[in-house]
mmCIF file of C-alpha atoms and ligand atoms in Angstrom:
data_model
loop_
_atom_site.group_PDB
_atom_site.id
_atom_site.type_symbol
_atom_site.label_atom_id
_atom_site.label_comp_id
_atom_site.label_asym_id
_atom_site.label_seq_id
_atom_site.Cartn_x
_atom_site.Cartn_y
_atom_site.Cartn_z
ATOM 1 C CA MET A 1 21.028 -24.366 -2.107
ATOM 2 C CA LYS A 2 20.507 -21.684 -4.924
ATOM 3 C CA PRO A 3 17.207 -20.487 -4.654
ATOM 4 C CA TYR A 4 15.099 -20.769 -7.719
ATOM 5 C CA SER A 5 11.326 -19.076 -8.980
ATOM 6 C CA GLU A 6 9.478 -20.548 -11.854
ATOM 7 C CA SER A 7 7.567 -17.802 -11.982
ATOM 8 C CA CYS A 8 10.739 -15.660 -13.006
ATOM 9 C CA GLU A 9 11.264 -18.412 -15.746
ATOM 10 C CA GLU A 10 7.849 -17.758 -17.109
ATOM 11 C CA ASN A 11 7.649 -14.053 -16.998
ATOM 12 C CA LYS A 12 11.612 -12.950 -17.777
ATOM 13 C CA ASP A 13 11.243 -13.644 -21.814
ATOM 14 C CA VAL A 14 7.613 -11.301 -22.057
ATOM 15 C CA ILE A 15 8.997 -8.806 -19.505
ATOM 16 C CA LEU A 16 12.236 -8.741 -21.589
ATOM 17 C CA LYS A 17 10.289 -7.920 -24.426
ATOM 18 C CA ILE A 18 8.889 -5.136 -23.645
ATOM 19 C CA ILE A 19 11.955 -3.253 -21.098
ATOM 20 C CA GLN A 20 14.142 -3.989 -23.810
ATOM 21 C CA PRO A 21 13.602 -1.041 -26.268
ATOM 22 C CA LEU A 22 12.630 1.202 -23.267
ATOM 23 C CA LEU A 23 16.122 0.862 -22.131
ATOM 24 C CA LEU A 24 18.154 0.827 -25.234
ATOM 25 C CA GLU A 25 19.867 4.164 -24.822
ATOM 26 C CA LYS A 26 20.057 3.550 -20.904
ATOM 27 C CA LYS A 27 23.508 2.664 -19.389
ATOM 28 C CA SER A 28 23.073 1.828 -15.691
ATOM 29 C CA LEU A 29 20.368 0.377 -13.724
ATOM 30 C CA LEU A 30 19.367 -0.939 -10.292
ATOM 31 C CA GLU A 31 16.812 -3.592 -9.789
ATOM 32 C CA ILE A 32 15.180 -3.628 -6.372
ATOM 33 C CA GLY A 33 13.861 -6.605 -4.839
ATOM 34 C CA SER A 34 15.776 -8.702 -7.044
ATOM 35 C CA GLY A 35 14.478 -12.018 -5.551
ATOM 36 C CA THR A 36 16.624 -15.407 -6.795
ATOM 37 C CA GLY A 37 18.541 -13.189 -9.487
ATOM 38 C CA GLN A 38 17.053 -14.915 -12.054
ATOM 39 C CA HIS A 39 15.570 -12.026 -14.111
ATOM 40 C CA ALA A 40 19.147 -10.308 -13.632
ATOM 41 C CA ILE A 41 20.872 -12.877 -15.003
ATOM 42 C CA HIS A 42 18.329 -13.107 -18.208
ATOM 43 C CA PHE A 43 18.209 -9.195 -18.117
ATOM 44 C CA ALA A 44 21.822 -8.392 -18.251
ATOM 45 C CA GLN A 45 22.955 -11.131 -20.693
ATOM 46 C CA ALA A 46 20.219 -9.423 -23.360
ATOM 47 C CA MET A 47 21.466 -6.086 -22.682
ATOM 48 C CA PRO A 48 25.432 -5.923 -22.169
ATOM 49 C CA HIS A 49 25.282 -2.235 -22.765
ATOM 50 C CA ILE A 50 23.511 -1.582 -19.410
ATOM 51 C CA GLN A 51 25.438 -2.010 -15.952
ATOM 52 C CA TRP A 52 22.467 -4.105 -14.233
ATOM 53 C CA HIS A 53 23.138 -3.673 -10.248
ATOM 54 C CA THR A 54 21.128 -5.937 -8.229
ATOM 55 C CA SER A 55 19.885 -5.435 -4.995
ATOM 56 C CA ASP A 56 17.356 -6.791 -1.748
ATOM 57 C CA ARG A 57 16.876 -7.459 1.981
ATOM 58 C CA TYR A 58 19.910 -8.912 3.770
ATOM 59 C CA GLU A 59 18.364 -12.902 3.540
ATOM 60 C CA ALA A 60 18.224 -12.577 -0.099
ATOM 61 C CA LEU A 61 21.437 -11.720 -0.864
ATOM 62 C CA ALA A 62 23.201 -15.109 -0.813
ATOM 63 C CA GLY A 63 20.908 -16.579 -3.410
ATOM 64 C CA ILE A 64 21.327 -13.603 -5.776
ATOM 65 C CA GLN A 65 25.301 -13.900 -5.449
ATOM 66 C CA MET A 66 24.895 -18.082 -6.425
ATOM 67 C CA TRP A 67 23.214 -17.091 -9.311
ATOM 68 C CA ILE A 68 25.775 -14.446 -10.281
ATOM 69 C CA ASN A 69 28.908 -16.511 -9.823
ATOM 70 C CA GLU A 70 27.380 -19.498 -11.580
ATOM 71 C CA TYR A 71 26.507 -17.056 -14.800
ATOM 72 C CA GLN A 72 29.971 -15.303 -14.267
ATOM 73 C CA VAL A 73 32.754 -17.757 -15.156
ATOM 74 C CA ASN A 74 35.219 -17.430 -17.710
ATOM 75 C CA GLY A 75 34.640 -13.139 -17.390
ATOM 76 C CA LYS A 76 31.178 -13.327 -19.062
ATOM 77 C CA LEU A 77 28.413 -10.656 -17.525
ATOM 78 C CA ARG A 78 30.829 -8.375 -16.491
ATOM 79 C CA ASN A 79 27.678 -5.863 -16.441
ATOM 80 C CA LEU A 80 25.695 -7.823 -14.097
ATOM 81 C CA HIS A 81 27.339 -6.670 -10.491
ATOM 82 C CA SER A 82 27.081 -8.511 -6.664
ATOM 83 C CA PRO A 83 23.604 -7.553 -5.061
ATOM 84 C CA ILE A 84 23.740 -3.955 -2.962
ATOM 85 C CA LEU A 85 21.610 -4.453 0.617
ATOM 86 C CA LEU A 86 18.922 -2.688 0.033
ATOM 87 C CA ASP A 87 15.900 -2.652 1.994
ATOM 88 C CA VAL A 88 13.434 -0.051 0.865
ATOM 89 C CA ALA A 89 12.279 1.094 4.341
ATOM 90 C CA GLN A 90 16.233 2.062 5.284
ATOM 91 C CA LYS A 91 16.465 5.487 5.927
ATOM 92 C CA HIS A 92 20.121 5.861 4.044
ATOM 93 C CA TRP A 93 20.333 4.703 0.595
ATOM 94 C CA PRO A 94 23.050 3.214 -1.546
ATOM 95 C CA GLU A 95 24.964 5.981 -2.835
ATOM 96 C CA LEU A 96 24.147 5.359 -6.809
ATOM 97 C CA ILE A 97 23.330 6.897 -10.130
ATOM 98 C CA VAL A 98 21.728 5.293 -12.500
ATOM 99 C CA ASP A 99 19.109 6.004 -15.513
ATOM 100 C CA ALA A 100 16.806 3.403 -14.571
ATOM 101 C CA ILE A 101 15.366 1.351 -11.826
ATOM 102 C CA PHE A 102 13.604 -1.678 -12.418
ATOM 103 C CA THR A 103 11.284 -3.479 -9.801
ATOM 104 C CA ALA A 104 8.998 -6.821 -10.419
ATOM 105 C CA ASN A 105 6.364 -8.331 -7.601
ATOM 106 C CA THR A 106 7.434 -6.287 -4.891
ATOM 107 C CA LEU A 107 5.026 -3.700 -4.082
ATOM 108 C CA HIS A 108 2.480 -6.249 -2.782
ATOM 109 C CA ILE A 109 5.137 -8.094 -0.538
ATOM 110 C CA MET A 110 6.129 -4.480 0.819
ATOM 111 C CA HIS A 111 3.955 -2.748 3.123
ATOM 112 C CA TRP A 112 2.707 0.508 2.338
ATOM 113 C CA ASP A 113 5.257 2.630 4.282
ATOM 114 C CA GLU A 114 8.054 0.825 2.467
ATOM 115 C CA VAL A 115 6.278 1.464 -0.698
ATOM 116 C CA GLN A 116 5.871 5.360 -0.135
ATOM 117 C CA ASN A 117 9.569 5.045 1.511
ATOM 118 C CA LEU A 118 10.739 3.495 -2.296
ATOM 119 C CA PHE A 119 9.056 6.679 -4.072
ATOM 120 C CA GLU A 120 10.606 9.246 -1.905
ATOM 121 C CA ASN A 121 14.129 7.784 -1.918
ATOM 122 C CA ILE A 122 14.443 6.717 -5.640
ATOM 123 C CA SER A 123 14.164 10.211 -7.250
ATOM 124 C CA GLU A 124 17.767 10.966 -5.787
ATOM 125 C CA LEU A 125 19.485 8.208 -7.470
ATOM 126 C CA LEU A 126 18.150 8.750 -10.718
ATOM 127 C CA THR A 127 19.417 10.509 -13.425
ATOM 128 C CA ASP A 128 16.980 13.657 -14.810
ATOM 129 C CA ASP A 129 16.025 11.377 -17.906
ATOM 130 C CA GLY A 130 16.164 8.564 -15.684
ATOM 131 C CA ILE A 131 12.782 5.798 -15.567
ATOM 132 C CA LEU A 132 11.189 4.258 -13.354
ATOM 133 C CA LEU A 133 10.027 0.431 -14.535
ATOM 134 C CA ILE A 134 7.478 -1.569 -12.300
ATOM 135 C CA TYR A 135 6.040 -5.119 -12.970
ATOM 136 C CA GLY A 136 3.470 -6.561 -11.501
ATOM 137 C CA PRO A 137 -0.240 -7.270 -10.225
ATOM 138 C CA PHE A 138 -2.317 -3.936 -9.228
ATOM 139 C CA ASN A 139 -6.037 -3.049 -8.919
ATOM 140 C CA TYR A 140 -7.677 -0.494 -11.089
ATOM 141 C CA HIS A 141 -10.555 1.699 -9.597
ATOM 142 C CA GLY A 142 -10.305 -0.198 -6.283
ATOM 143 C CA GLN A 143 -11.135 -3.403 -8.191
ATOM 144 C CA TYR A 144 -9.488 -6.944 -8.797
ATOM 145 C CA THR A 145 -8.468 -7.264 -12.642
ATOM 146 C CA SER A 146 -9.447 -10.971 -12.148
ATOM 147 C CA ASP A 147 -10.463 -13.520 -9.835
ATOM 148 C CA SER A 148 -6.926 -15.163 -9.638
ATOM 149 C CA ASN A 149 -5.543 -11.654 -8.271
ATOM 150 C CA ALA A 150 -8.780 -11.543 -5.500
ATOM 151 C CA ARG A 151 -7.228 -14.981 -4.394
ATOM 152 C CA PHE A 152 -3.595 -13.835 -4.410
ATOM 153 C CA ASP A 153 -4.791 -10.924 -2.011
ATOM 154 C CA VAL A 154 -6.143 -12.903 0.470
ATOM 155 C CA TRP A 155 -2.998 -15.041 0.217
ATOM 156 C CA LEU A 156 -0.840 -12.105 0.455
ATOM 157 C CA LYS A 157 -2.716 -10.978 3.591
ATOM 158 C CA SER A 158 -3.129 -14.309 5.266
ATOM 159 C CA ARG A 159 0.606 -14.262 5.364
ATOM 160 C CA ASP A 160 1.002 -10.717 6.488
ATOM 161 C CA PRO A 161 -1.884 -8.278 7.028
ATOM 162 C CA GLU A 162 0.196 -5.228 5.329
ATOM 163 C CA SER A 163 1.030 -6.984 2.409
ATOM 164 C CA SER A 164 -1.518 -6.050 -0.790
ATOM 165 C CA ILE A 165 -2.057 -5.521 -4.183
ATOM 166 C CA ARG A 166 -1.564 -2.078 -4.848
ATOM 167 C CA ASP A 167 -4.119 0.268 -6.593
ATOM 168 C CA PHE A 168 -3.000 2.366 -9.571
ATOM 169 C CA SER A 169 -4.494 5.607 -8.393
ATOM 170 C CA ALA A 170 -2.626 5.742 -4.950
ATOM 171 C CA LEU A 171 0.480 4.817 -6.938
ATOM 172 C CA THR A 172 0.093 7.429 -9.490
ATOM 173 C CA VAL A 173 -0.588 10.016 -6.310
ATOM 174 C CA LEU A 174 2.818 8.632 -4.886
ATOM 175 C CA ALA A 175 4.694 8.734 -7.971
ATOM 176 C CA GLU A 176 3.226 12.228 -9.301
ATOM 177 C CA SER A 177 3.910 13.764 -5.677
ATOM 178 C CA ASN A 178 7.416 12.857 -5.665
ATOM 179 C CA GLY A 179 7.908 14.082 -9.468
ATOM 180 C CA PHE A 180 7.046 11.285 -11.583
ATOM 181 C CA LYS A 181 5.103 11.088 -14.454
ATOM 182 C CA LEU A 182 3.727 7.831 -16.321
ATOM 183 C CA PHE A 183 4.527 7.270 -19.851
ATOM 184 C CA ALA A 184 3.172 3.656 -20.168
ATOM 185 C CA ASP A 185 0.889 0.958 -18.765
ATOM 186 C CA TYR A 186 1.585 -2.255 -20.515
ATOM 187 C CA GLU A 187 -0.712 -5.249 -19.927
ATOM 188 C CA MET A 188 1.267 -8.467 -19.506
ATOM 189 C CA PRO A 189 0.413 -12.283 -19.565
ATOM 190 C CA ALA A 190 -1.160 -13.618 -16.247
ATOM 191 C CA ASN A 191 -3.085 -10.174 -14.997
ATOM 192 C CA ASN A 192 0.196 -8.444 -14.264
ATOM 193 C CA ARG A 193 1.206 -4.922 -15.410
ATOM 194 C CA LEU A 194 4.102 -3.165 -16.850
ATOM 195 C CA LEU A 195 4.212 0.407 -15.225
ATOM 196 C CA CYS A 196 6.566 2.806 -16.652
ATOM 197 C CA TRP A 197 7.344 6.455 -14.876
ATOM 198 C CA LYS A 198 9.759 8.602 -16.159
ATOM 199 C CA LYS A 199 11.342 11.637 -13.519
HETATM 200 C C1 SAM B 1 7.754 -12.005 -5.083
HETATM 201 S S1 SAM B 1 9.348 -11.611 -4.572
HETATM 202 C C2 SAM B 1 9.816 -10.941 -5.680
HETATM 203 C C3 SAM B 1 11.214 -11.182 -6.580
HETATM 204 C C4 SAM B 1 11.508 -10.745 -7.806
HETATM 205 N N1 SAM B 1 11.702 -9.575 -7.926
HETATM 206 C C5 SAM B 1 10.637 -11.795 -8.673
HETATM 207 O O1 SAM B 1 9.911 -11.104 -9.624
HETATM 208 O O2 SAM B 1 10.936 -12.881 -8.936
HETATM 209 C C6 SAM B 1 9.531 -10.109 -3.515
HETATM 210 C C7 SAM B 1 10.720 -10.017 -3.456
HETATM 211 O O3 SAM B 1 10.696 -8.239 -2.636
HETATM 212 C C8 SAM B 1 12.005 -8.354 -2.091
HETATM 213 N N2 SAM B 1 11.331 -7.145 -1.284
HETATM 214 C C9 SAM B 1 10.139 -7.173 -0.062
HETATM 215 N N3 SAM B 1 9.995 -6.534 0.848
HETATM 216 C C10 SAM B 1 11.400 -5.801 0.655
HETATM 217 C C11 SAM B 1 11.925 -4.160 0.951
HETATM 218 N N4 SAM B 1 11.288 -3.493 2.295
HETATM 219 N N5 SAM B 1 12.959 -3.899 0.412
HETATM 220 C C12 SAM B 1 13.308 -4.279 -0.461
HETATM 221 N N6 SAM B 1 12.977 -5.419 -0.784
HETATM 222 C C13 SAM B 1 11.791 -5.836 -0.585
HETATM 223 C C14 SAM B 1 11.845 -9.517 -1.131
HETATM 224 O O4 SAM B 1 13.312 -9.553 -0.053
HETATM 225 C C15 SAM B 1 11.656 -10.542 -2.446
HETATM 226 O O5 SAM B 1 12.913 -10.899 -3.086
#
């Protein structure tokens, strides 16, 4: 059965509103952890000038492909590409060059060593003017930004003790040590943020 995420339907328009102007000049994008594929459908439709490459771990690929198949009837959405197998923990990353990378709601699911691996590898895929856009909940100065994020973190850790809402400062250190500079940090609904980095 085709997977479905209610939260994607709720946040896709607010995310699009912020990322669309940032991606006006961009031509190709890799989405990491595409999940169901609903974001990719929505964003690829709204930004036909971008070749949108979906990716995720093996278990998510079939679901993403189901969404793509449904929307690609009659040759529409030619800019939306079948999912690439990419677990950010893997040693060898796909040979792809893009000028943007987007990922939503993934850093708190990934283990910290996977987040580190992500930052260590993405530079190779990005052109010199490339940007990295990361949506999700984050902590600031070691503090939750809301009670609901604190409860969410307890739930995350009960599922997997190595999952956790990531701290903005730790991400900044990691990003800077891998050649990225923050250029925007947008407040988003439901205590989420959109962090924007350039190479
Ligand atoms: C909460 S879902 C978010 C999915 C989608 N981006 C969204 O916003 O609805 C987390 C996603 O991260 C992916 N993920 C978790 N660990 C990963 C890893 N090590 N490498 C790549 N993707 C990973 C999962 O497979 C899942 O699709």
